[in-house]
mmCIF file of C-alpha atoms in Angstrom:
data_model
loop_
_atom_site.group_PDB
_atom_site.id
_atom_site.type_symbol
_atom_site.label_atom_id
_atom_site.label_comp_id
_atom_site.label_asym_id
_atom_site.label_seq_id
_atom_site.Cartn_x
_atom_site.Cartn_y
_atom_site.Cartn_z
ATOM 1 C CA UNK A 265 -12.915 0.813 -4.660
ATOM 2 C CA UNK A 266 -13.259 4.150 -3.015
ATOM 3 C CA UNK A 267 -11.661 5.407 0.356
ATOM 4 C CA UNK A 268 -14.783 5.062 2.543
ATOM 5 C CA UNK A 269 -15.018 5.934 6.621
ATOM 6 C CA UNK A 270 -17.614 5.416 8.621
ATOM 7 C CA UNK A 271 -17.823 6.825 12.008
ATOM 8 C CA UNK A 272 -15.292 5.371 14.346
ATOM 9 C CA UNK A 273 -15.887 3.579 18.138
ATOM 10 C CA UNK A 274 -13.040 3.279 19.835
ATOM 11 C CA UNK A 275 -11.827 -0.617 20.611
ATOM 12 C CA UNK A 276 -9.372 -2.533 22.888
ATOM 13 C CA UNK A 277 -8.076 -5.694 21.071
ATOM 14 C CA UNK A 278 -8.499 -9.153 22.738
ATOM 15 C CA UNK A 279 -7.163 -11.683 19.507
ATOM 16 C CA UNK A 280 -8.790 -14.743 17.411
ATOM 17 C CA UNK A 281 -7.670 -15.449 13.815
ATOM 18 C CA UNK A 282 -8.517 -16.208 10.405
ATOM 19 C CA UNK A 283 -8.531 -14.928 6.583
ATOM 20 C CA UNK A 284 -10.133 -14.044 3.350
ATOM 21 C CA UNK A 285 -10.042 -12.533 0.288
ATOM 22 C CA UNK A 286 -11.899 -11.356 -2.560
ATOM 23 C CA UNK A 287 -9.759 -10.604 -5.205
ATOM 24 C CA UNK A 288 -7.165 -13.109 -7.463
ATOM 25 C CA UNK A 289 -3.659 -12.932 -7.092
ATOM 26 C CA UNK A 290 -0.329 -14.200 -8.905
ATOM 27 C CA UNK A 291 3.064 -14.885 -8.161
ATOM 28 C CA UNK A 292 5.594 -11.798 -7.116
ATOM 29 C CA UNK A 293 9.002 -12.933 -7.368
ATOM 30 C CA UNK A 294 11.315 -11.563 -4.376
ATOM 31 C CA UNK A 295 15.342 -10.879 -5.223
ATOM 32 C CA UNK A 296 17.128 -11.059 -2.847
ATOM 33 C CA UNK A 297 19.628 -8.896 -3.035
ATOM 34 C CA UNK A 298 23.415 -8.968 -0.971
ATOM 35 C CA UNK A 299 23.526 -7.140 1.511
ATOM 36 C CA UNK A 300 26.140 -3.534 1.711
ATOM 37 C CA UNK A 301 27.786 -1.681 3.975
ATOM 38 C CA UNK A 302 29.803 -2.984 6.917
ATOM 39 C CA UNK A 303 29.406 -4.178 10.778
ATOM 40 C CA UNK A 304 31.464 -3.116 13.057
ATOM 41 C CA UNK A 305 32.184 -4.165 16.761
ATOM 42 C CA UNK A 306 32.219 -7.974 17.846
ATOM 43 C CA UNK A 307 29.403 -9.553 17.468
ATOM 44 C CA UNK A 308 29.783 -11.348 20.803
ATOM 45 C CA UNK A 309 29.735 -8.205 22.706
ATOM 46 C CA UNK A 310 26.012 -7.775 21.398
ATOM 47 C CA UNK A 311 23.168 -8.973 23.220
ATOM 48 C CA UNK A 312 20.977 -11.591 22.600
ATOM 49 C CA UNK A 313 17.367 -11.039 22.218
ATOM 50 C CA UNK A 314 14.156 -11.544 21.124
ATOM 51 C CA UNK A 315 12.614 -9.999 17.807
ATOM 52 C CA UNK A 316 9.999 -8.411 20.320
ATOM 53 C CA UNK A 317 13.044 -6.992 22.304
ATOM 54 C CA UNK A 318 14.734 -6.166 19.616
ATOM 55 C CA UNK A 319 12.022 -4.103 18.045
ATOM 56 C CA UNK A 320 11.236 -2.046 21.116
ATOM 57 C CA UNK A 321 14.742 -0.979 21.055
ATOM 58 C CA UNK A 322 14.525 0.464 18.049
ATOM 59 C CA UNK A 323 12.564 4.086 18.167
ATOM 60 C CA UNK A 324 14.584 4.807 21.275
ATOM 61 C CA UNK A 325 17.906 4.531 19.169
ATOM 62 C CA UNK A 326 16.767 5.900 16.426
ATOM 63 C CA UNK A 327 15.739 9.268 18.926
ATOM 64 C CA UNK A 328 19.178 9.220 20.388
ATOM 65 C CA UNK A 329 21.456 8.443 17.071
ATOM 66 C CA UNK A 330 19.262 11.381 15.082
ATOM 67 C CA UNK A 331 20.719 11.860 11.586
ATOM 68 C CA UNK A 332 23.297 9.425 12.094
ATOM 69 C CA UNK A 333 20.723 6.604 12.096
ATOM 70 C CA UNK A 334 19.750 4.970 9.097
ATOM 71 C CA UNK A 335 17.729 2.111 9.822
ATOM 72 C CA UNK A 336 17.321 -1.548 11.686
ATOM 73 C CA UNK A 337 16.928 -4.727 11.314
ATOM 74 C CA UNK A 338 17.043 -8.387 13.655
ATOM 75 C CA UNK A 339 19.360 -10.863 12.579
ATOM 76 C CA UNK A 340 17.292 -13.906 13.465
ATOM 77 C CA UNK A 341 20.032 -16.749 13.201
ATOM 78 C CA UNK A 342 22.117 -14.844 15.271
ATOM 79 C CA UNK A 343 19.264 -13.143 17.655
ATOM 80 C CA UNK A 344 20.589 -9.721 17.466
ATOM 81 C CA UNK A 345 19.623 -6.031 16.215
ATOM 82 C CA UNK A 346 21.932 -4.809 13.795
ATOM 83 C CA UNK A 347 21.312 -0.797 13.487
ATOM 84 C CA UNK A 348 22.389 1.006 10.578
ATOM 85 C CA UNK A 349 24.623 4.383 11.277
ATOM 86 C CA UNK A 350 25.877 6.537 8.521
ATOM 87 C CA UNK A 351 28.950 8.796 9.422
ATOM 88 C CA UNK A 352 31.987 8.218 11.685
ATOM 89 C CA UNK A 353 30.859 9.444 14.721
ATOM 90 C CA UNK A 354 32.402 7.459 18.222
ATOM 91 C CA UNK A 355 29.171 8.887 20.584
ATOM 92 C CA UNK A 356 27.123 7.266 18.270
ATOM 93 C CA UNK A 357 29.483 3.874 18.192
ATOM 94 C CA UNK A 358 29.111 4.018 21.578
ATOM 95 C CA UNK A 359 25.577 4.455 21.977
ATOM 96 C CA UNK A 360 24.767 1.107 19.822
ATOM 97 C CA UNK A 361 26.798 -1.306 21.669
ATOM 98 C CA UNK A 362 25.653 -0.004 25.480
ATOM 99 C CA UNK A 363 21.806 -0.655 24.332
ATOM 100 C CA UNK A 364 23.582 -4.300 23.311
ATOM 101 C CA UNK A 365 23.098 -3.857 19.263
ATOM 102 C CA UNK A 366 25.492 -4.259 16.401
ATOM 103 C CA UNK A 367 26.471 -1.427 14.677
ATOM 104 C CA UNK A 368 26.363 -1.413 11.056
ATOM 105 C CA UNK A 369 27.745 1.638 8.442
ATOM 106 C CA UNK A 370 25.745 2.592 5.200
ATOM 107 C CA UNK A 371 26.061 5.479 2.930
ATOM 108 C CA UNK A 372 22.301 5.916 2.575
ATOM 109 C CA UNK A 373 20.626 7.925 5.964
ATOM 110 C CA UNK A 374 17.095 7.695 7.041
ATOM 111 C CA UNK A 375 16.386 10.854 5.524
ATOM 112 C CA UNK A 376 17.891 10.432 2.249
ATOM 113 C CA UNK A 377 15.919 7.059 2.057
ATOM 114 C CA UNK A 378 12.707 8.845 2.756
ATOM 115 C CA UNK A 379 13.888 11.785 0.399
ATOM 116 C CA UNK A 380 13.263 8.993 -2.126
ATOM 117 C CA UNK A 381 10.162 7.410 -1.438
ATOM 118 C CA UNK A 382 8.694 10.627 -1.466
ATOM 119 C CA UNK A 383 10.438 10.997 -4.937
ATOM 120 C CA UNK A 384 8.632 8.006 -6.044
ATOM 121 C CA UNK A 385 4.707 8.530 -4.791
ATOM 122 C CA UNK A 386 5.273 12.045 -6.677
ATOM 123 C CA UNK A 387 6.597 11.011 -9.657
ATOM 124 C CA UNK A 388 5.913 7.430 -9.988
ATOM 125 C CA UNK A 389 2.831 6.136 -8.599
ATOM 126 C CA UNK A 390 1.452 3.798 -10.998
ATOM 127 C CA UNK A 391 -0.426 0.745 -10.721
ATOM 128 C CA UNK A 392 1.353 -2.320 -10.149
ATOM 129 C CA UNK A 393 4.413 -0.876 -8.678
ATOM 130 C CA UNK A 394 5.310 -1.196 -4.579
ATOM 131 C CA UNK A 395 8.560 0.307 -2.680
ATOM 132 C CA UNK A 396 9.993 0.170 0.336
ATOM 133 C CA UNK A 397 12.988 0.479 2.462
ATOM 134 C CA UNK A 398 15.167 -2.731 3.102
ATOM 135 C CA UNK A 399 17.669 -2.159 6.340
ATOM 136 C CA UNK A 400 19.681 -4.718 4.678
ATOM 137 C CA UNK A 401 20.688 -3.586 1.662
ATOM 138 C CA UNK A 402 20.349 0.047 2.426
ATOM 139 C CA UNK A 403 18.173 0.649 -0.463
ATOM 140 C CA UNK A 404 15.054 1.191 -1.505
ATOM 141 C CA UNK A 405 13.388 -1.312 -3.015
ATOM 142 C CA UNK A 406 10.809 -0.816 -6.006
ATOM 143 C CA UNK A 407 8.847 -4.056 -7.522
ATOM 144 C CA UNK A 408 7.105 -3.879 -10.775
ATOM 145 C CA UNK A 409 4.334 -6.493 -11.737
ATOM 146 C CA UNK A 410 3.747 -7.413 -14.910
ATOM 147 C CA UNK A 411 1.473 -4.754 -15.938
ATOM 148 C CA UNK A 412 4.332 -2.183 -15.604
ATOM 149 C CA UNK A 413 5.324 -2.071 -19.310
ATOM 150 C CA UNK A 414 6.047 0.545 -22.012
ATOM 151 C CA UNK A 415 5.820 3.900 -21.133
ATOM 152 C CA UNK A 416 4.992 3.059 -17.321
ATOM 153 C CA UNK A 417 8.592 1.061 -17.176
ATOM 154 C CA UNK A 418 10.481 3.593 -18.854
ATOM 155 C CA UNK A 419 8.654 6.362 -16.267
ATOM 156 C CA UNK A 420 9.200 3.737 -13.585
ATOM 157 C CA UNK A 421 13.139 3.296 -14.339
ATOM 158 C CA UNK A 422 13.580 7.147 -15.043
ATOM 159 C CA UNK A 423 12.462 8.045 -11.922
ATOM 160 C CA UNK A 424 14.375 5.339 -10.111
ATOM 161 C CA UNK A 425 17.657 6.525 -12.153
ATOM 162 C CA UNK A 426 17.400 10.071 -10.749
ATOM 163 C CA UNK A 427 17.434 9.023 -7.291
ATOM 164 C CA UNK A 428 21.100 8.475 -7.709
ATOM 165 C CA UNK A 429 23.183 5.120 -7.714
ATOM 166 C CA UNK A 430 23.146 2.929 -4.915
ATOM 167 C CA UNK A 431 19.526 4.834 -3.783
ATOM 168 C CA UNK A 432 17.147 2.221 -4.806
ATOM 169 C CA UNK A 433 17.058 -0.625 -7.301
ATOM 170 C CA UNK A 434 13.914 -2.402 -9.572
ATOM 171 C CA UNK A 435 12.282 -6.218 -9.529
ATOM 172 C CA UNK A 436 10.227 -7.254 -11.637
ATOM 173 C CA UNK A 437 7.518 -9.897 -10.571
ATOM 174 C CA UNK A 438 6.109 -12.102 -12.670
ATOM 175 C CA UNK A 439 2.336 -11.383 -10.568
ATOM 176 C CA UNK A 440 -0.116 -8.766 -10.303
ATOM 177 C CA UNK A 441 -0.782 -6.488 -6.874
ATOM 178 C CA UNK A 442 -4.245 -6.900 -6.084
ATOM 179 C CA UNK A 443 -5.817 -7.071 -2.637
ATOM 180 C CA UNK A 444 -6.790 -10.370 -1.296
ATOM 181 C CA UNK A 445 -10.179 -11.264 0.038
ATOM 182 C CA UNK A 446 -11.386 -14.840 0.757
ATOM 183 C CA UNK A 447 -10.804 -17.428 4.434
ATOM 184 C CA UNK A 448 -8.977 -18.911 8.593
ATOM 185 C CA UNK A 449 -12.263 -18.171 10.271
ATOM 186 C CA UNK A 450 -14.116 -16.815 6.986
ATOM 187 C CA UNK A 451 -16.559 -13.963 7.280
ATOM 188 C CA UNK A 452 -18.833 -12.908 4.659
ATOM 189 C CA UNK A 453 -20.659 -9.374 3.404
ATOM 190 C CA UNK A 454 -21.832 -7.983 0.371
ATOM 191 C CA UNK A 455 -20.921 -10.774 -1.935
ATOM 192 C CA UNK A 456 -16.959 -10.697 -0.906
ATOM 193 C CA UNK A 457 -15.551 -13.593 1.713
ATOM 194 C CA UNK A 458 -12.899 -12.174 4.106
ATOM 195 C CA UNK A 459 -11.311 -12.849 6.982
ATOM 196 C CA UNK A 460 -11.609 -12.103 10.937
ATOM 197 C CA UNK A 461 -8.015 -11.085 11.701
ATOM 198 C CA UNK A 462 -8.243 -10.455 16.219
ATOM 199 C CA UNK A 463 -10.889 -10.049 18.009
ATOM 200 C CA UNK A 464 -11.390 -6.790 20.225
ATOM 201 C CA UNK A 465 -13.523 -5.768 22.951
ATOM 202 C CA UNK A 466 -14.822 -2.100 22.618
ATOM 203 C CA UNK A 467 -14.144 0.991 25.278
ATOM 204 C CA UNK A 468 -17.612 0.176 26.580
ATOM 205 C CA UNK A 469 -16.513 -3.396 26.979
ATOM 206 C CA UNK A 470 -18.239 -4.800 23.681
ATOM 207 C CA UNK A 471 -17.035 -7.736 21.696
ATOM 208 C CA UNK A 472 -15.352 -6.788 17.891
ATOM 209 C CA UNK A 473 -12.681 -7.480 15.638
ATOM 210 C CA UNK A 474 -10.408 -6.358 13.065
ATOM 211 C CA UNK A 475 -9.991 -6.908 9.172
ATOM 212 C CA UNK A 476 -9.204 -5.665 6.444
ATOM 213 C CA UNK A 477 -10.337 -2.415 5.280
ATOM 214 C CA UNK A 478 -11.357 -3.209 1.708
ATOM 215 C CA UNK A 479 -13.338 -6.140 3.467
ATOM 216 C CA UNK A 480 -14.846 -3.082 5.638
ATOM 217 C CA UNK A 481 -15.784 -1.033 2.131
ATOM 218 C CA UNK A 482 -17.147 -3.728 0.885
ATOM 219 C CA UNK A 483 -20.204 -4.338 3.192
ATOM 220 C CA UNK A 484 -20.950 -2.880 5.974
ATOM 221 C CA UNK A 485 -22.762 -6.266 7.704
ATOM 222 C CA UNK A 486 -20.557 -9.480 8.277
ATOM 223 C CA UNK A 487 -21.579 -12.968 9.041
ATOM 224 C CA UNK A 488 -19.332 -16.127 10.104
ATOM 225 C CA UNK A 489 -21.459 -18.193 7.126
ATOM 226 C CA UNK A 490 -22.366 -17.320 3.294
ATOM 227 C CA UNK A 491 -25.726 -16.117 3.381
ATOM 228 C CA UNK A 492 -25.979 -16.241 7.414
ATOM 229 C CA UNK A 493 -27.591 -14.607 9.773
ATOM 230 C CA UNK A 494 -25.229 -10.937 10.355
ATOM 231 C CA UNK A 495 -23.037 -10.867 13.234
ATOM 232 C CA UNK A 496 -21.262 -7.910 12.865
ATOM 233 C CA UNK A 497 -21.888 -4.074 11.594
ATOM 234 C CA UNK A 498 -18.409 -2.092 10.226
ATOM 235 C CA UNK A 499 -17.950 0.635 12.737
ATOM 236 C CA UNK A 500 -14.357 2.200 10.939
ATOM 237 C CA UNK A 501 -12.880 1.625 7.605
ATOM 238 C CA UNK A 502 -9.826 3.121 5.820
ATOM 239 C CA UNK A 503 -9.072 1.789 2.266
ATOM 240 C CA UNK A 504 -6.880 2.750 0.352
ATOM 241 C CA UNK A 505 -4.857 5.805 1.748
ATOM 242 C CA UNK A 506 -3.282 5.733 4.861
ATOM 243 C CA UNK A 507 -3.780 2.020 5.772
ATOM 244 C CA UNK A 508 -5.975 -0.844 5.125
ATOM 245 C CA UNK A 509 -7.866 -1.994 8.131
ATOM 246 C CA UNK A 510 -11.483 -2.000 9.628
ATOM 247 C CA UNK A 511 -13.197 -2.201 12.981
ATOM 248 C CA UNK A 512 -16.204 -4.890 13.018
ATOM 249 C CA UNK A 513 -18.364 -4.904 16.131
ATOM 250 C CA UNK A 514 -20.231 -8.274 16.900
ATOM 251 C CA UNK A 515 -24.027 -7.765 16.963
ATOM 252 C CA UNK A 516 -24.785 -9.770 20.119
ATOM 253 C CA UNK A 517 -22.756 -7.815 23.215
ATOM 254 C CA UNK A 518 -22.688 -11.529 24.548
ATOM 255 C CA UNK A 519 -20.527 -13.039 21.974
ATOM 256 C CA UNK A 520 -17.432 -14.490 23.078
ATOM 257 C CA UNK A 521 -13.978 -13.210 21.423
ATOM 258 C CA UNK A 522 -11.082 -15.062 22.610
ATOM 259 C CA UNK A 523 -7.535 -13.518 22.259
ATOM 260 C CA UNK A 524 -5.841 -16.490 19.723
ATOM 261 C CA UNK A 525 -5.318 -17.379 16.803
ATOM 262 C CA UNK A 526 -7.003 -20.445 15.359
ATOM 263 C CA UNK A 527 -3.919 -22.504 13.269
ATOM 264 C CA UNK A 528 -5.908 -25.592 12.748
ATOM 265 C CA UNK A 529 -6.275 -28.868 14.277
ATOM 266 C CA UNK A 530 -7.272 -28.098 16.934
ATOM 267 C CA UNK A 531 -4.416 -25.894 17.498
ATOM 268 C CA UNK A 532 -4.875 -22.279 18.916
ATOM 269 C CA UNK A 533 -2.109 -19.392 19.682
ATOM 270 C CA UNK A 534 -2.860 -17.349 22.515
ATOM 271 C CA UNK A 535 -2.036 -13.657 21.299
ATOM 272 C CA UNK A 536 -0.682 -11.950 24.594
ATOM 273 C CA UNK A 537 0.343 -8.354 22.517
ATOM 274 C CA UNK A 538 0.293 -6.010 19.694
ATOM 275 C CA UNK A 539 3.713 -5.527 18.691
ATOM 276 C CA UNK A 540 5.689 -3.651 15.892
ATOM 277 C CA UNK A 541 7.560 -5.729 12.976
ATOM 278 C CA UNK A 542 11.059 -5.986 12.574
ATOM 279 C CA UNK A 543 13.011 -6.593 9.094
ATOM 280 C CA UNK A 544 14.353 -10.112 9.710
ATOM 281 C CA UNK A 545 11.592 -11.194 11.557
ATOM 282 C CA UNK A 546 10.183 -14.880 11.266
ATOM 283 C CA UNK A 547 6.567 -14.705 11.684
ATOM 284 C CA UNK A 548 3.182 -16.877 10.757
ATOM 285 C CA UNK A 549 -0.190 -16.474 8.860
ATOM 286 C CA UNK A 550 -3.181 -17.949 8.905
ATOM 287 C CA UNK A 551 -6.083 -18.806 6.717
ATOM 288 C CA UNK A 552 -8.685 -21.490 5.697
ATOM 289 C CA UNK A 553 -7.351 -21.306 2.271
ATOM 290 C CA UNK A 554 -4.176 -22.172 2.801
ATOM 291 C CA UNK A 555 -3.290 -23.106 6.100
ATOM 292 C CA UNK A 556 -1.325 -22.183 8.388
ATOM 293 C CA UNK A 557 2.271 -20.569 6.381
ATOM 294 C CA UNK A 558 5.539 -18.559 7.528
ATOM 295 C CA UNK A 559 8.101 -16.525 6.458
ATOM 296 C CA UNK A 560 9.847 -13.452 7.231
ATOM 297 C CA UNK A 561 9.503 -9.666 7.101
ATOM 298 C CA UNK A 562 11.084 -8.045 4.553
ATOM 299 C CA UNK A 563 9.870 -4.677 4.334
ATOM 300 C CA UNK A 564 8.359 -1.902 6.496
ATOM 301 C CA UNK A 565 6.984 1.465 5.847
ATOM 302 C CA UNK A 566 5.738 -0.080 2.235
ATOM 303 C CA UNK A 567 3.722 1.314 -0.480
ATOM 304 C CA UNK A 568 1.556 -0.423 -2.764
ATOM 305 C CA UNK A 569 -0.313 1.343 -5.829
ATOM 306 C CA UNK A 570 -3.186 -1.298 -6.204
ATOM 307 C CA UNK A 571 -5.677 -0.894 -8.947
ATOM 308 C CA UNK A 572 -8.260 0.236 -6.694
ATOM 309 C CA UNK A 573 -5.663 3.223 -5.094
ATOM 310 C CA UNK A 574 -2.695 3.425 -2.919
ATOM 311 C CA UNK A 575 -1.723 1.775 0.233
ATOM 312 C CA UNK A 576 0.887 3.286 2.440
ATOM 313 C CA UNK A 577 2.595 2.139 5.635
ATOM 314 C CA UNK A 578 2.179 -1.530 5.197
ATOM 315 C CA UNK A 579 4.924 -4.300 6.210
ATOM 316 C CA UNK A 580 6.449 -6.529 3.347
ATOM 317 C CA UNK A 581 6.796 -10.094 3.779
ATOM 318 C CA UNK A 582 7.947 -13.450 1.811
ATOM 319 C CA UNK A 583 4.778 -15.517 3.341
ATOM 320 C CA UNK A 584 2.796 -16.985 0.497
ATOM 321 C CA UNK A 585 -0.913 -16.174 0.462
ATOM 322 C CA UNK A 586 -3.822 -17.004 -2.093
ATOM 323 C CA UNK A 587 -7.447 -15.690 -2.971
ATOM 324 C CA UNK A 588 -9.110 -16.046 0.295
ATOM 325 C CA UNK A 589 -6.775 -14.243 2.988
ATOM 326 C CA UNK A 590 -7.347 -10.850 3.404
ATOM 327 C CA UNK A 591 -7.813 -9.322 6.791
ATOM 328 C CA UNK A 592 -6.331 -12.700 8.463
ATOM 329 C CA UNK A 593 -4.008 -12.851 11.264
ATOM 330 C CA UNK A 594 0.120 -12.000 10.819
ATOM 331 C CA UNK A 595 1.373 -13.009 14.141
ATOM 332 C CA UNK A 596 4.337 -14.606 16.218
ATOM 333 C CA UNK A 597 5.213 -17.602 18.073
ATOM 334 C CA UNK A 598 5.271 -15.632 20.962
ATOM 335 C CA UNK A 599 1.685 -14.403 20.777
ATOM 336 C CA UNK A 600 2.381 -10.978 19.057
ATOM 337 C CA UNK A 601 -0.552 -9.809 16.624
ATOM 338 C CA UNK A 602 1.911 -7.883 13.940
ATOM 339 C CA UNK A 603 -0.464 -7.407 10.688
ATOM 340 C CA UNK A 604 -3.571 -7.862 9.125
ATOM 341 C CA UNK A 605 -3.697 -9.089 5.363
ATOM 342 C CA UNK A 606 -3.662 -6.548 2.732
ATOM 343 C CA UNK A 607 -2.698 -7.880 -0.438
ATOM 344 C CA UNK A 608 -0.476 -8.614 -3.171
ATOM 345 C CA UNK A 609 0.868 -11.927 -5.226
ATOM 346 C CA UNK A 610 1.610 -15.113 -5.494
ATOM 347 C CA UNK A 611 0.286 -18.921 -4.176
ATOM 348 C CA UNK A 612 1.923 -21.340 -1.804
ATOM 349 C CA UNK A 613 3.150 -23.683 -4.572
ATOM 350 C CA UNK A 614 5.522 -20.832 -6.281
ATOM 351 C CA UNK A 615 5.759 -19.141 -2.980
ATOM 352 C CA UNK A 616 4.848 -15.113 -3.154
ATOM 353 C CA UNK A 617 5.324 -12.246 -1.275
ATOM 354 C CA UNK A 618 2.223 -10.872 0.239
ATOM 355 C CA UNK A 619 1.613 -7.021 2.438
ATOM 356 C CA UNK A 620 -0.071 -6.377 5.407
ATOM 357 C CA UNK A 621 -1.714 -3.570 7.791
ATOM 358 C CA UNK A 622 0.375 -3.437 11.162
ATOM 359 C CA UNK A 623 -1.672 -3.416 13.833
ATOM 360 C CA UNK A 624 -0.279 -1.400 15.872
ATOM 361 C CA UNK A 625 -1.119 1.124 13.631
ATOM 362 C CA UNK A 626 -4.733 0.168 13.407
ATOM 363 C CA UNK A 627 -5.126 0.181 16.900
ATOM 364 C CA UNK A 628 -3.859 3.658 17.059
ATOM 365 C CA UNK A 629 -6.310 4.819 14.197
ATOM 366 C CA UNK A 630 -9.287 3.116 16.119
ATOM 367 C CA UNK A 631 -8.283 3.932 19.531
ATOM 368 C CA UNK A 632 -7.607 0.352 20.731
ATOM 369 C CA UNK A 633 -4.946 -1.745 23.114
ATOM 370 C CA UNK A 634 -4.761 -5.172 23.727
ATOM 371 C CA UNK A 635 -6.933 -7.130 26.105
ATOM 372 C CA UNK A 636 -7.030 -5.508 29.098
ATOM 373 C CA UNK A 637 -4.403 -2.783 28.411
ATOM 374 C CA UNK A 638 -0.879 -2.180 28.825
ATOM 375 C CA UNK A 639 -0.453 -2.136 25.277
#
């Protein structure tokens, strides 16, 4: 599948969920790996808060601590942001516990980290492989599926090894990357079955919504039933490259587009905000193939090489997802819309690991906000 764009309108995003996919997927084992380094300061004197307050804290201190930051993540059991700080530095120290986070030291910066990412998408992009940075561990993490063999592994683990010891680390997974496409409130173009992900409403007050972008490279007409009547035309795509996400206008200007999330039953989430993820972040999918499933975020800033090209800037997750979910709904119990499904392996019997497009970003691309703005 080639990178494909077609001219852009902008959008505002108003919410309503679902999934699909077109491609298979397999199992991708996740390690979980101990966490390094060292917290300092008492936990008590940290504030509690929300993952959505905890995440919005984030760029600020990363601004203020410059070099000496080296990542974040949210504790979720505890309910506090634990930020990464390399060097002894008491300004800094003192800078992490007045915004009411933990402070945490690591050897590895922010800039070494992305010193090595950088190292891998020049030396190491091959098909099958994903990296990216986990707060936790202070690493970078590289998974290879099992395609990554002979030559490719020994490429793979040479170019790993030069990064240095304690840089990044390998997993294998017993899968395949591939992007999903398939099922919550399934739409359907060109042969492939996706997934409406949130609806939006257009700068000129139109009704839309947003998928996946190798859903919107796929066909450039969408309907809500196989062989149906089109509802939708593909106004923006990007896949692969610098995302995976598409804007989908509805046909009929008088179509209604609620902002939530259908989770079955009868059940609906009201989706209030766009919001960025957080590494330790519990959060919920949706699709008709599967259901309604949860898990955590794992990852951010990720990489995949799928067959069809790369994918950069996605969030990593442990949320199981199957053939039928791509472009479906990542979202919170709070009403956040995080991601969009992308891709990767596994089924919700094993369990998987699965990647998606953060909307935040997507919004940015297709100049969008949430409902009525503010976002």
């Amino acid at each position: 599948m080639r990178h494909k764009r077609i001219p852009k309108r902008k959008a505002v995003l108003a919410g309503a969920a679902a999934l699909g996919m077109v491609a298979t997927a397999v199992l991708l084992q996740q390690a979980n790996a101990s966490q390094s380094g060292s917290e300092t300061g008492s936990g008590a004197a940290a504030k509690r808060l929300s993952a959505a307050s905890a995440t919005k804290l984030v760029k600020p201190l990363a601004s203020q601590l410059g070099d000496s930051y080296a990542g974040a993540y949210y504790d979720e059991e505890k309910q506090q942001l634990v930020v990464n700080v390399v060097g002894d530095n008491n300004a800094v120290d003192v800078q992490v516990k007045r915004a009411g986070a933990v402070l945490r030291t690591v050897d590895n910066s922010s800039g070494e980290l992305g010193s090595a990412t950088k190292t891998l998408a020049s030396r190491a992009t091959i098909p099958g492989t994903a990296w990216a940075t986990d707060p936790r561990t202070n690493q970078v993490v590289v998974t290879a599926d099992r395609t990554v063999t002979g030559e490719r592994w020994d490429k793979l683990e040479a170019t790993v090894d030069s990064l240095g010891s304690g840089m990044a680390r390998i997993q294998k997974s017993a899968g395949e990357f591939k992007p999903f496409a398939a099922g919550g409130d399934a739409i359907f173009g060109g042969g492939a079955r996706c997934s409406l992900g949130f609806n939006v409403t257009t700068e000129d007050g139109s009704p839309g919504f947003l998928t996946a972008g190798h859903c919107g490279v796929a066909a450039e007409s969408w309907s809500d039933a196989q062989d149906g009547a089109a509802i939708g035309t593909v106004q923006a795509a990007t896949f692969p490259g610098d995302g995976d996400f598409a804007l989908v206008t509805y046909d009929d200007p008088a179509t209604e587009a609620p902002s939530t999330v259908n989770t079955g039953d009868g059940q609906t989430t009201e989706i209030v905000q766009a919001a960025e993820a957080a590494v330790g972040q519990e959060v919920s999918r949706m699709g008709s193939t599967t259901g309604l499933q949860s898990g955590a975020v794992t990852g951010l800033n990720a990489t995949v090489n799928y067959p069809e090209g790369t994918v950069s800037g996605l969030i990593q997750t442990d949320v199981c997802a199957e053939p039928g979910d791509s472009g479906g709904s990542l979202f919170t119990a709070d009403g956040s819309a995080i991601g969009l499904t992308s891709g990767g392996s596994g089924d919700c019997t094993a369990g998987g690991e699965t990647f998606f497009q953060p909307v935040t970003t997507a919004l940015e691309a297709v100049g969008a906000e949430i409902g009525a703005g503010g976002n």
